[in-house]
Tab-separated table of C-alpha atoms and ligand atoms in Angstrom:
chain	number	residue	atom	x	y	z
D	1	MET	CA	28.023	-6.336	23.302
D	2	LYS	CA	24.931	-6.272	21.092
D	3	ARG	CA	24.590	-3.272	18.915
D	4	ARG	CA	21.853	-0.835	18.848
D	5	PRO	CA	19.665	-1.575	15.734
D	6	LYS	CA	19.928	0.742	12.765
D	7	VAL	CA	16.674	1.772	11.099
D	8	VAL	CA	16.566	3.811	7.651
D	9	VAL	CA	13.461	6.182	7.645
D	10	LEU	CA	12.618	7.178	4.099
D	11	ALA	CA	10.474	10.256	4.195
D	12	THR	CA	8.132	11.162	1.510
D	13	GLY	CA	5.902	13.825	3.087
D	14	GLY	CA	2.230	13.837	4.109
D	15	THR	CA	0.367	15.233	7.245
D	16	ILE	CA	2.779	13.569	9.510
D	17	ALA	CA	5.284	16.222	8.219
D	18	GLY	CA	2.472	18.732	8.022
D	19	LYS	CA	2.420	22.187	9.475
D	20	GLY	CA	-0.310	24.587	10.429
D	21	LYS	CA	-1.945	26.846	12.677
D	22	PRO	CA	-0.582	25.909	16.200
D	23	GLY	CA	-3.100	23.555	17.833
D	24	ASP	CA	-5.450	23.164	14.770
D	25	VAL	CA	-6.032	19.786	13.059
D	26	ALA	CA	-7.500	21.114	9.585
D	27	GLY	CA	-6.124	23.816	7.226
D	28	TYR	CA	-2.495	22.922	7.306
D	29	ARG	CA	0.227	22.253	4.722
D	30	PRO	CA	1.366	18.595	4.244
D	31	GLY	CA	5.055	17.809	3.562
D	32	ALA	CA	6.283	21.153	5.312
D	33	ILE	CA	8.614	19.984	7.861
D	34	SER	CA	11.864	17.698	7.424
D	35	ILE	CA	12.246	14.216	8.676
D	36	HIS	CA	14.991	15.408	10.812
D	37	SER	CA	12.904	18.091	12.650
D	38	LEU	CA	10.168	15.201	13.156
D	39	THR	CA	12.764	12.777	14.527
D	40	GLN	CA	14.257	15.528	16.802
D	41	SER	CA	10.912	16.255	18.306
D	42	ILE	CA	10.496	12.496	19.541
D	43	SER	CA	11.946	11.624	22.995
D	44	GLY	CA	13.551	8.231	23.441
D	45	LEU	CA	13.840	7.515	19.946
D	46	GLY	CA	17.511	7.241	20.022
D	47	GLU	CA	17.195	4.554	22.770
D	48	ILE	CA	15.314	2.328	20.267
D	49	ALA	CA	17.557	2.636	17.349
D	50	ASP	CA	20.211	4.543	15.430
D	51	ILE	CA	18.392	6.542	12.750
D	52	GLU	CA	19.444	7.201	9.198
D	53	GLU	CA	17.134	9.722	7.546
D	54	ILE	CA	16.668	10.067	3.785
D	55	GLN	CA	14.216	12.827	2.648
D	56	VAL	CA	13.150	11.080	-0.713
D	57	SER	CA	10.566	13.686	-1.130
D	58	ASN	CA	8.183	15.919	1.009
D	59	ILE	CA	4.902	16.013	-0.680
D	60	ASN	CA	1.153	15.377	-0.259
D	61	SER	CA	0.818	11.788	-0.837
D	62	ASP	CA	-2.039	12.396	-3.551
D	63	ASP	CA	0.951	13.398	-5.620
D	64	ILE	CA	2.901	10.378	-5.268
D	65	THR	CA	3.819	8.738	-8.508
D	66	SER	CA	4.983	5.265	-9.636
D	67	SER	CA	8.334	6.875	-10.347
D	68	LEU	CA	8.511	7.443	-6.688
D	69	TRP	CA	7.550	4.071	-5.736
D	70	LEU	CA	10.321	2.552	-8.077
D	71	ARG	CA	12.568	4.830	-6.318
D	72	LEU	CA	11.604	3.586	-2.854
D	73	ALA	CA	11.827	-0.031	-4.148
D	74	GLY	CA	15.256	0.647	-5.539
D	75	LEU	CA	16.530	2.441	-2.181
D	76	ILE	CA	15.126	-0.393	0.066
D	77	ASN	CA	16.576	-3.230	-2.452
D	78	THR	CA	19.984	-1.588	-2.162
D	79	LEU	CA	20.270	-0.372	1.352
D	80	SER	CA	18.773	-3.921	2.585
D	81	LEU	CA	22.052	-5.341	1.319
D	82	ARG	CA	23.929	-3.538	4.251
D	83	ASP	CA	24.617	-5.768	7.088
D	84	ASP	CA	24.545	-2.728	9.618
D	85	ILE	CA	20.858	-1.898	8.459
D	86	ASP	CA	18.055	-3.765	10.455
D	87	GLY	CA	14.953	-2.228	9.121
D	88	PHE	CA	12.930	0.571	7.221
D	89	VAL	CA	10.307	2.870	8.017
D	90	ILE	CA	8.540	5.008	5.422
D	91	THR	CA	6.765	8.029	6.469
D	92	HIS	CA	3.964	8.832	4.011
D	93	GLY	CA	0.664	10.511	3.754
D	94	THR	CA	-2.386	8.303	4.596
D	95	ASP	CA	-4.276	9.236	1.326
D	96	THR	CA	-2.324	6.810	-0.696
D	97	MET	CA	-0.400	4.791	1.934
D	98	GLU	CA	-1.975	1.614	1.307
D	99	GLU	CA	-0.880	1.777	-2.490
D	100	THR	CA	2.563	2.594	-1.862
D	101	ALA	CA	2.743	-0.290	0.910
D	102	PHE	CA	1.194	-2.881	-1.322
D	103	PHE	CA	3.334	-2.105	-4.339
D	104	LEU	CA	6.546	-2.542	-1.968
D	105	HIS	CA	5.129	-5.699	-0.387
D	106	LEU	CA	5.399	-7.125	-3.862
D	107	VAL	CA	8.620	-5.777	-5.348
D	108	VAL	CA	10.949	-5.262	-2.396
D	109	LYS	CA	13.555	-8.458	-1.841
D	110	THR	CA	14.183	-8.402	1.908
D	111	GLU	CA	13.340	-9.986	5.170
D	112	LYS	CA	14.147	-6.922	6.997
D	113	PRO	CA	10.929	-5.214	8.376
D	114	VAL	CA	9.667	-2.416	6.196
D	115	VAL	CA	6.790	-0.340	7.956
D	116	VAL	CA	4.825	2.294	6.337
D	117	THR	CA	3.313	5.023	8.724
D	118	GLY	CA	1.739	8.481	8.746
D	119	ALA	CA	-0.548	10.751	10.620
D	120	MET	CA	-3.998	11.982	10.697
D	121	ARG	CA	-2.983	15.280	12.426
D	122	PRO	CA	-0.335	17.658	11.422
D	123	SER	CA	2.849	18.261	13.458
D	124	THR	CA	1.754	21.246	14.837
D	125	ALA	CA	-1.726	20.110	15.947
D	126	THR	CA	-2.584	19.388	19.670
D	127	SER	CA	-1.979	15.797	20.428
D	128	ALA	CA	-0.151	15.227	17.082
D	129	ASP	CA	-0.323	11.500	16.295
D	130	GLY	CA	2.683	11.606	14.028
D	131	PRO	CA	5.508	11.392	16.716
D	132	MET	CA	3.829	8.242	18.473
D	133	ASN	CA	3.185	6.595	14.950
D	134	LEU	CA	6.681	7.045	13.975
D	135	TYR	CA	7.992	5.699	17.426
D	136	GLN	CA	5.942	2.742	17.083
D	137	SER	CA	7.120	2.145	13.570
D	138	ILE	CA	10.786	2.506	14.705
D	139	VAL	CA	10.153	-0.118	17.214
D	140	VAL	CA	8.498	-2.454	14.683
D	141	ALA	CA	11.245	-1.626	12.201
D	142	SER	CA	14.081	-2.933	14.805
D	143	SER	CA	12.141	-5.885	15.851
D	144	ARG	CA	12.866	-9.342	15.223
D	145	GLU	CA	9.148	-10.024	15.217
D	146	ALA	CA	8.468	-8.038	11.896
D	147	ARG	CA	11.259	-9.882	10.150
D	148	GLY	CA	9.742	-11.843	7.161
D	149	LYS	CA	6.334	-10.561	7.558
D	150	GLY	CA	6.425	-8.404	4.246
D	151	VAL	CA	5.537	-4.577	4.410
D	152	VAL	CA	3.205	-3.746	7.394
D	153	CYS	CA	1.478	-0.618	8.325
D	154	VAL	CA	2.036	0.881	11.674
D	155	PHE	CA	-0.835	3.094	13.046
D	156	SER	CA	-2.450	3.953	16.589
D	157	ASP	CA	-0.947	1.032	18.273
D	158	SER	CA	-1.997	-1.310	15.560
D	159	ILE	CA	-0.029	-3.452	13.028
D	160	TYR	CA	-1.564	-4.192	9.606
D	161	CYS	CA	-0.614	-6.451	6.681
D	162	ALA	CA	0.057	-4.095	3.441
D	163	ARG	CA	-2.023	-6.468	1.460
D	164	ASP	CA	-5.244	-5.749	3.437
D	165	PHE	CA	-5.104	-2.250	5.323
D	166	GLN	CA	-7.017	0.441	4.306
D	167	LYS	CA	-7.948	4.125	5.262
D	168	LEU	CA	-11.403	3.813	6.801
D	169	SER	CA	-12.206	7.422	8.028
D	170	THR	CA	-11.400	10.689	6.462
D	171	THR	CA	-10.585	12.067	9.805
D	172	SER	CA	-10.357	9.812	12.777
D	173	VAL	CA	-6.823	9.195	14.490
D	174	THR	CA	-7.746	5.504	14.430
D	175	ALA	CA	-8.169	5.859	10.410
D	176	PHE	CA	-7.084	2.282	9.229
D	177	GLY	CA	-8.443	-0.988	9.313
D	178	GLY	CA	-7.563	-4.283	7.719
D	179	ARG	CA	-10.766	-5.223	5.856
D	180	ASP	CA	-11.755	-8.864	6.281
D	181	PHE	CA	-8.561	-9.627	7.988
D	182	GLY	CA	-8.325	-7.420	10.678
D	183	MET	CA	-5.096	-6.412	12.568
D	184	MET	CA	-1.776	-8.404	12.690
D	185	GLY	CA	-1.048	-7.161	16.057
D	186	TYR	CA	-0.197	-4.427	18.556
D	187	VAL	CA	2.832	-2.346	19.328
D	188	LEU	CA	3.108	-0.948	22.850
D	189	ASP	CA	6.134	1.010	23.981
D	190	ARG	CA	8.848	-1.256	23.149
D	191	ARG	CA	6.953	-4.530	22.565
D	192	VAL	CA	5.749	-5.853	19.256
D	193	LEU	CA	2.916	-8.514	19.723
D	194	LEU	CA	1.841	-10.543	16.657
D	195	TYR	CA	-1.148	-12.818	16.274
D	196	ASN	CA	-1.984	-12.930	12.509
D	197	THR	CA	0.064	-12.897	9.315
D	198	SER	CA	-0.843	-13.305	5.684
D	199	LEU	CA	-0.444	-16.607	3.871
D	200	LYS	CA	-0.132	-14.557	0.628
D	201	PRO	CA	3.367	-14.391	-0.875
D	202	HIS	CA	5.366	-11.274	-0.714
D	203	THR	CA	8.847	-9.783	-0.694
D	204	THR	CA	11.305	-12.494	-1.045
D	205	ALA	CA	8.520	-14.874	-1.749
D	206	SER	CA	7.094	-12.730	-4.721
D	207	GLU	CA	7.766	-13.411	-8.217
D	208	PHE	CA	7.609	-9.610	-9.359
D	209	SER	CA	10.615	-7.658	-9.460
D	210	VAL	CA	11.081	-4.002	-10.752
D	211	ASP	CA	14.970	-4.143	-10.990
D	212	GLY	CA	16.108	-2.055	-13.882
D	213	ILE	CA	12.617	-1.006	-14.652
D	214	SER	CA	11.878	2.746	-15.187
D	215	SER	CA	8.385	2.954	-16.153
D	216	LEU	CA	5.047	0.801	-15.417
D	217	PRO	CA	2.352	-0.510	-17.470
D	218	LYS	CA	-0.782	1.828	-17.326
D	219	VAL	CA	-3.973	0.597	-15.476
D	220	GLY	CA	-7.112	2.670	-15.062
D	221	ILE	CA	-9.664	2.267	-12.432
D	222	LEU	CA	-13.580	3.025	-13.355
D	223	LEU	CA	-16.228	3.246	-10.944
D	224	PHE	CA	-19.628	1.633	-11.665
D	225	HIS	CA	-22.840	3.440	-10.196
D	226	VAL	CA	-26.672	3.710	-11.316
D	227	ASP	CA	-26.933	5.402	-14.609
D	228	ALA	CA	-23.025	4.825	-15.217
D	229	ASP	CA	-22.217	5.724	-18.862
D	230	PRO	CA	-20.913	2.892	-20.865
D	231	SER	CA	-19.121	5.303	-23.186
D	232	LEU	CA	-16.620	5.961	-20.476
D	233	ILE	CA	-15.405	2.275	-20.816
D	234	SER	CA	-13.792	2.766	-24.115
D	235	PHE	CA	-12.607	6.133	-23.326
D	236	ALA	CA	-11.052	4.895	-20.081
D	237	ALA	CA	-9.570	1.909	-22.211
D	238	LYS	CA	-7.758	4.142	-24.468
D	239	GLY	CA	-4.047	4.627	-23.365
D	240	ASN	CA	-4.260	2.287	-20.863
D	241	ASP	CA	-2.779	-1.343	-20.805
D	242	GLY	CA	-5.547	-2.616	-18.391
D	243	LEU	CA	-8.443	-1.534	-16.623
D	244	VAL	CA	-10.126	-2.276	-13.112
D	245	ILE	CA	-13.949	-2.020	-12.753
D	246	VAL	CA	-15.104	-1.055	-9.291
D	247	GLY	CA	-18.461	-2.989	-9.440
D	248	ALA	CA	-21.636	-2.915	-7.203
D	249	GLY	CA	-22.044	-5.925	-4.833
D	250	ASN	CA	-19.999	-8.763	-6.020
D	251	GLY	CA	-18.434	-6.758	-8.965
D	252	ASN	CA	-21.394	-6.314	-10.710
D	253	TYR	CA	-22.381	-3.669	-13.345
D	254	SER	CA	-25.343	-2.993	-15.855
D	255	LYS	CA	-25.895	-4.960	-19.227
D	256	ALA	CA	-24.751	-1.923	-20.938
D	257	TYR	CA	-21.610	-1.509	-19.150
D	258	ASN	CA	-21.030	-5.200	-19.522
D	259	GLU	CA	-21.573	-5.207	-23.276
D	260	ALA	CA	-18.863	-2.297	-23.497
D	261	ILE	CA	-16.557	-4.093	-21.456
D	262	GLY	CA	-16.852	-7.084	-23.833
D	263	GLU	CA	-15.801	-4.761	-26.757
D	264	LEU	CA	-12.327	-4.488	-25.274
D	265	SER	CA	-9.196	-6.216	-25.897
D	266	ILE	CA	-7.220	-5.416	-22.776
D	267	PRO	CA	-7.549	-7.286	-19.574
D	268	VAL	CA	-10.342	-6.084	-17.230
D	269	VAL	CA	-10.485	-6.934	-13.432
D	270	ARG	CA	-13.557	-6.905	-11.857
D	271	SER	CA	-13.394	-5.561	-8.234
D	272	SER	CA	-16.003	-4.234	-5.859
D	273	ARG	CA	-16.888	-0.909	-4.120
D	274	ILE	CA	-18.157	-2.641	-1.038
D	275	GLY	CA	-14.818	-3.056	0.955
D	276	ASN	CA	-15.137	-6.727	2.124
D	277	GLY	CA	-15.993	-10.071	0.719
D	278	MET	CA	-14.461	-11.692	-2.606
D	279	ILE	CA	-15.674	-11.437	-6.196
D	280	VAL	CA	-17.531	-14.570	-7.017
D	281	PRO	CA	-17.514	-15.973	-10.633
D	282	ASP	CA	-20.426	-14.972	-12.551
D	283	SER	CA	-20.994	-16.312	-16.098
D	284	ALA	CA	-22.951	-13.224	-17.153
D	285	PHE	CA	-19.806	-10.984	-16.591
D	286	ASP	CA	-17.027	-13.698	-17.178
D	287	LYS	CA	-18.136	-14.702	-20.613
D	288	TRP	CA	-15.652	-12.307	-22.382
D	289	GLY	CA	-12.130	-13.469	-22.769
D	290	ASN	CA	-10.660	-10.561	-20.980
D	291	ILE	CA	-12.289	-10.713	-17.593
D	292	ILE	CA	-10.188	-11.271	-14.353
D	293	LEU	CA	-11.745	-11.761	-10.997
D	294	GLY	CA	-9.983	-9.546	-8.307
D	295	ASP	CA	-10.533	-11.784	-5.358
D	296	ASN	CA	-10.737	-9.460	-2.260
D	297	LEU	CA	-8.277	-7.016	-3.339
D	298	ALA	CA	-9.305	-3.166	-2.960
D	299	PRO	CA	-9.624	-1.812	-6.455
D	300	THR	CA	-6.619	0.249	-5.857
D	301	LYS	CA	-4.661	-2.850	-4.818
D	302	ALA	CA	-6.023	-4.883	-7.836
D	303	ARG	CA	-4.696	-2.087	-10.017
D	304	ILE	CA	-1.196	-2.540	-8.518
D	305	LEU	CA	-1.443	-6.376	-8.957
D	306	LEU	CA	-2.718	-5.782	-12.607
D	307	ILE	CA	0.270	-3.511	-13.521
D	308	LEU	CA	2.744	-6.044	-11.869
D	309	ALA	CA	1.075	-9.008	-13.928
D	310	LEU	CA	0.964	-7.187	-17.288
D	311	MET	CA	4.758	-6.613	-16.840
D	312	LYS	CA	5.006	-10.547	-17.108
D	313	THR	CA	2.289	-11.517	-19.281
D	314	ARG	CA	-0.974	-10.483	-21.307
D	315	ASP	CA	-2.424	-13.886	-21.058
D	316	ARG	CA	-5.890	-13.769	-19.210
D	317	GLU	CA	-5.304	-17.193	-17.396
D	318	LYS	CA	-2.069	-16.428	-16.163
D	319	ILE	CA	-3.181	-13.048	-14.767
D	320	GLN	CA	-6.020	-14.651	-13.210
D	321	GLU	CA	-3.499	-16.985	-11.631
D	322	TYR	CA	-1.625	-14.283	-9.898
D	323	PHE	CA	-4.986	-12.836	-8.618
D	324	ASN	CA	-5.519	-16.203	-7.261
D	325	ARG	CA	-2.152	-16.294	-5.693
D	326	TYR	CA	-1.316	-12.992	-4.393
C	1	LIG	N1	-3.568	14.737	2.282
C	1	LIG	C1	-2.481	14.127	3.203
C	1	LIG	C2	-1.695	12.987	2.482
C	1	LIG	O1	-2.028	12.110	2.121
C	1	LIG	C3	-3.279	13.272	4.171
C	1	LIG	C4	-2.519	12.683	5.090
C	1	LIG	O2	-1.143	12.440	5.230
C	1	LIG	O3	-3.181	12.154	6.258
C	1	LIG	O4	-0.638	13.477	2.250
């Protein structure tokens, strides 16, 4: 007889575990209920999979740290070796969910599905979206379709790739999108329907590993805007191993900003505040020996790739190769 799949739910907190005035959507406390009470509130979950719950933390996702990322990666890498486990779901606040997902996408070494999910409404709201998102995530995590696809995000009936998904609305229940690349597919009741997968390496094909690592290189992000103060560049560079500049348009910034960046010896990634499109080479900016083009990664994701690249090399050309490949 075929056994029921087993899914490990790693709970970190967020609005999905939020509690507030019954019915209300705003003014709640994130990370207030346990993963056990959340799974207990979802009917039919036990028919999909056997659930093993691990309460890793119960915090607002703005308080997630890279030590927690390392802990999650370690847990998934260890637990995925167990034959009785078929997949993973991480419940997470939506604010920084895309960062945690991309980090894990590049450092977990498993073909088993890893799904991140959250909610826009607390568990006590009328029509809370958390139970459905968690139900659908368990469906995806126990599916054969999601195997080998890297870390995915499941939100409001949709499946997104960790590399590209991004929160696009501060309030909507359909808050997420996949930037230029859209969705991977749908999840509906017990069906997983995939149409697109990323060609970029991840998980078992990724060359990044955080095994035995207890801290990561430090990379900061600086946003360019009209009248942006170039003195902030040297300030931001202090204590950081690398910087990501969120430029205007095609990762552009003022002459004053450009000169200040040219003074730095640490790697600087050019990214954009636009949200879609790629960073095209431009000799006016790329003339310095420390500039890397951030491709089409969101600045927060360019930061993660730079962190992982810096664990391997400080060489600009090699770092650029990582950005071209991932
Ligand atoms: N502030 C919350 C968090 O990221 C928002 C959410 O979960 O939707 O934890």
